[in-house]
XYZ file of C-alpha atoms in Angstrom:
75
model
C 0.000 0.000 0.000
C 3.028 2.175 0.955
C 4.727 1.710 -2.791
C 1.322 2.428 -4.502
C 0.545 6.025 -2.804
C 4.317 7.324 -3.422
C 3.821 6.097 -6.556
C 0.098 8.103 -6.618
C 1.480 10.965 -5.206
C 4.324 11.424 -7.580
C 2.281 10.705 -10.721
C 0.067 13.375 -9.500
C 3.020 15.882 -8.623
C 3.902 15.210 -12.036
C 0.857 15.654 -13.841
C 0.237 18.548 -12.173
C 4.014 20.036 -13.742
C 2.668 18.668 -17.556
C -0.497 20.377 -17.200
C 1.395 23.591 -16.429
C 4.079 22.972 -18.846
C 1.537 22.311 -21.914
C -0.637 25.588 -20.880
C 2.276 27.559 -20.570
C 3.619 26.618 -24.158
C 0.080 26.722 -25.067
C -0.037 30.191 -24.048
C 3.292 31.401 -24.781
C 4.398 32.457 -21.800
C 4.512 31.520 -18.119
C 2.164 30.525 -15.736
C 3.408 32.042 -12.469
C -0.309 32.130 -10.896
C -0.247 28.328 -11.548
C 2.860 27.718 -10.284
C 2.333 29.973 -7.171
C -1.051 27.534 -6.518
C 0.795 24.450 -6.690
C 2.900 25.934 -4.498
C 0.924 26.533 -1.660
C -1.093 23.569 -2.380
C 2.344 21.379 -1.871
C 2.966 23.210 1.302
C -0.868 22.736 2.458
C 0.034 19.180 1.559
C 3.040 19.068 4.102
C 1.699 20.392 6.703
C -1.679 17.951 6.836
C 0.909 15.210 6.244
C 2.942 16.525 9.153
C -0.407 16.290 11.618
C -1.797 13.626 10.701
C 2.058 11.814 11.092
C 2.174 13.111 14.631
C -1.500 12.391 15.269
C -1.539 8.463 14.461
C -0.112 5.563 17.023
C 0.260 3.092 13.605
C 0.459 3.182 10.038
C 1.890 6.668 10.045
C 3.526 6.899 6.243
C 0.325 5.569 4.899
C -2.158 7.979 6.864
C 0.840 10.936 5.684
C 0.549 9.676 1.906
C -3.370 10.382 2.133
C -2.813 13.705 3.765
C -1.072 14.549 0.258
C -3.258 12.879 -1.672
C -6.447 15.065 0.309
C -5.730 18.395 -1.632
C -3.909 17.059 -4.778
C -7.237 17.719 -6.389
C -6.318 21.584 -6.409
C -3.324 20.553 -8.682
């Protein structure tokens, strides 16, 4: 289960750098309001991983991996 959310997470992470990639060549220039999001959407996703690590007696990595997975959506 551990394998298969890092796995989730970084496919995600990465889609989430394509889709900004494509617009911005798409567009011509850069996306720095998408980039700023995804941003503070990574950092959101730290700190819920962060709480939810210190909050749970077992399985903490996998209970971390949903906390990023929670706002990836944004991405």
């Amino acid at each position: 289960m551990r394998v298969f959310l890092i796995v989730l997470v970084i496919l995600c992470y990465l889609g989430g750098v394509g889709s900004i990639i494509a617009f911005t060549i798409h567009e011509g220039r850069p996306q720095y309001d998408m980039m700023l999001m995804m941003f503070f959407i990574s950092i959101l996703n730290a700190w819920c991983a962060r709480y939810l690590y210190k909050k749970t007696s077992k399985n903490k990595t996998e209970w971390a991996l949903f906390a990023f997975l929670g706002n990836i959506n944004g991405i």
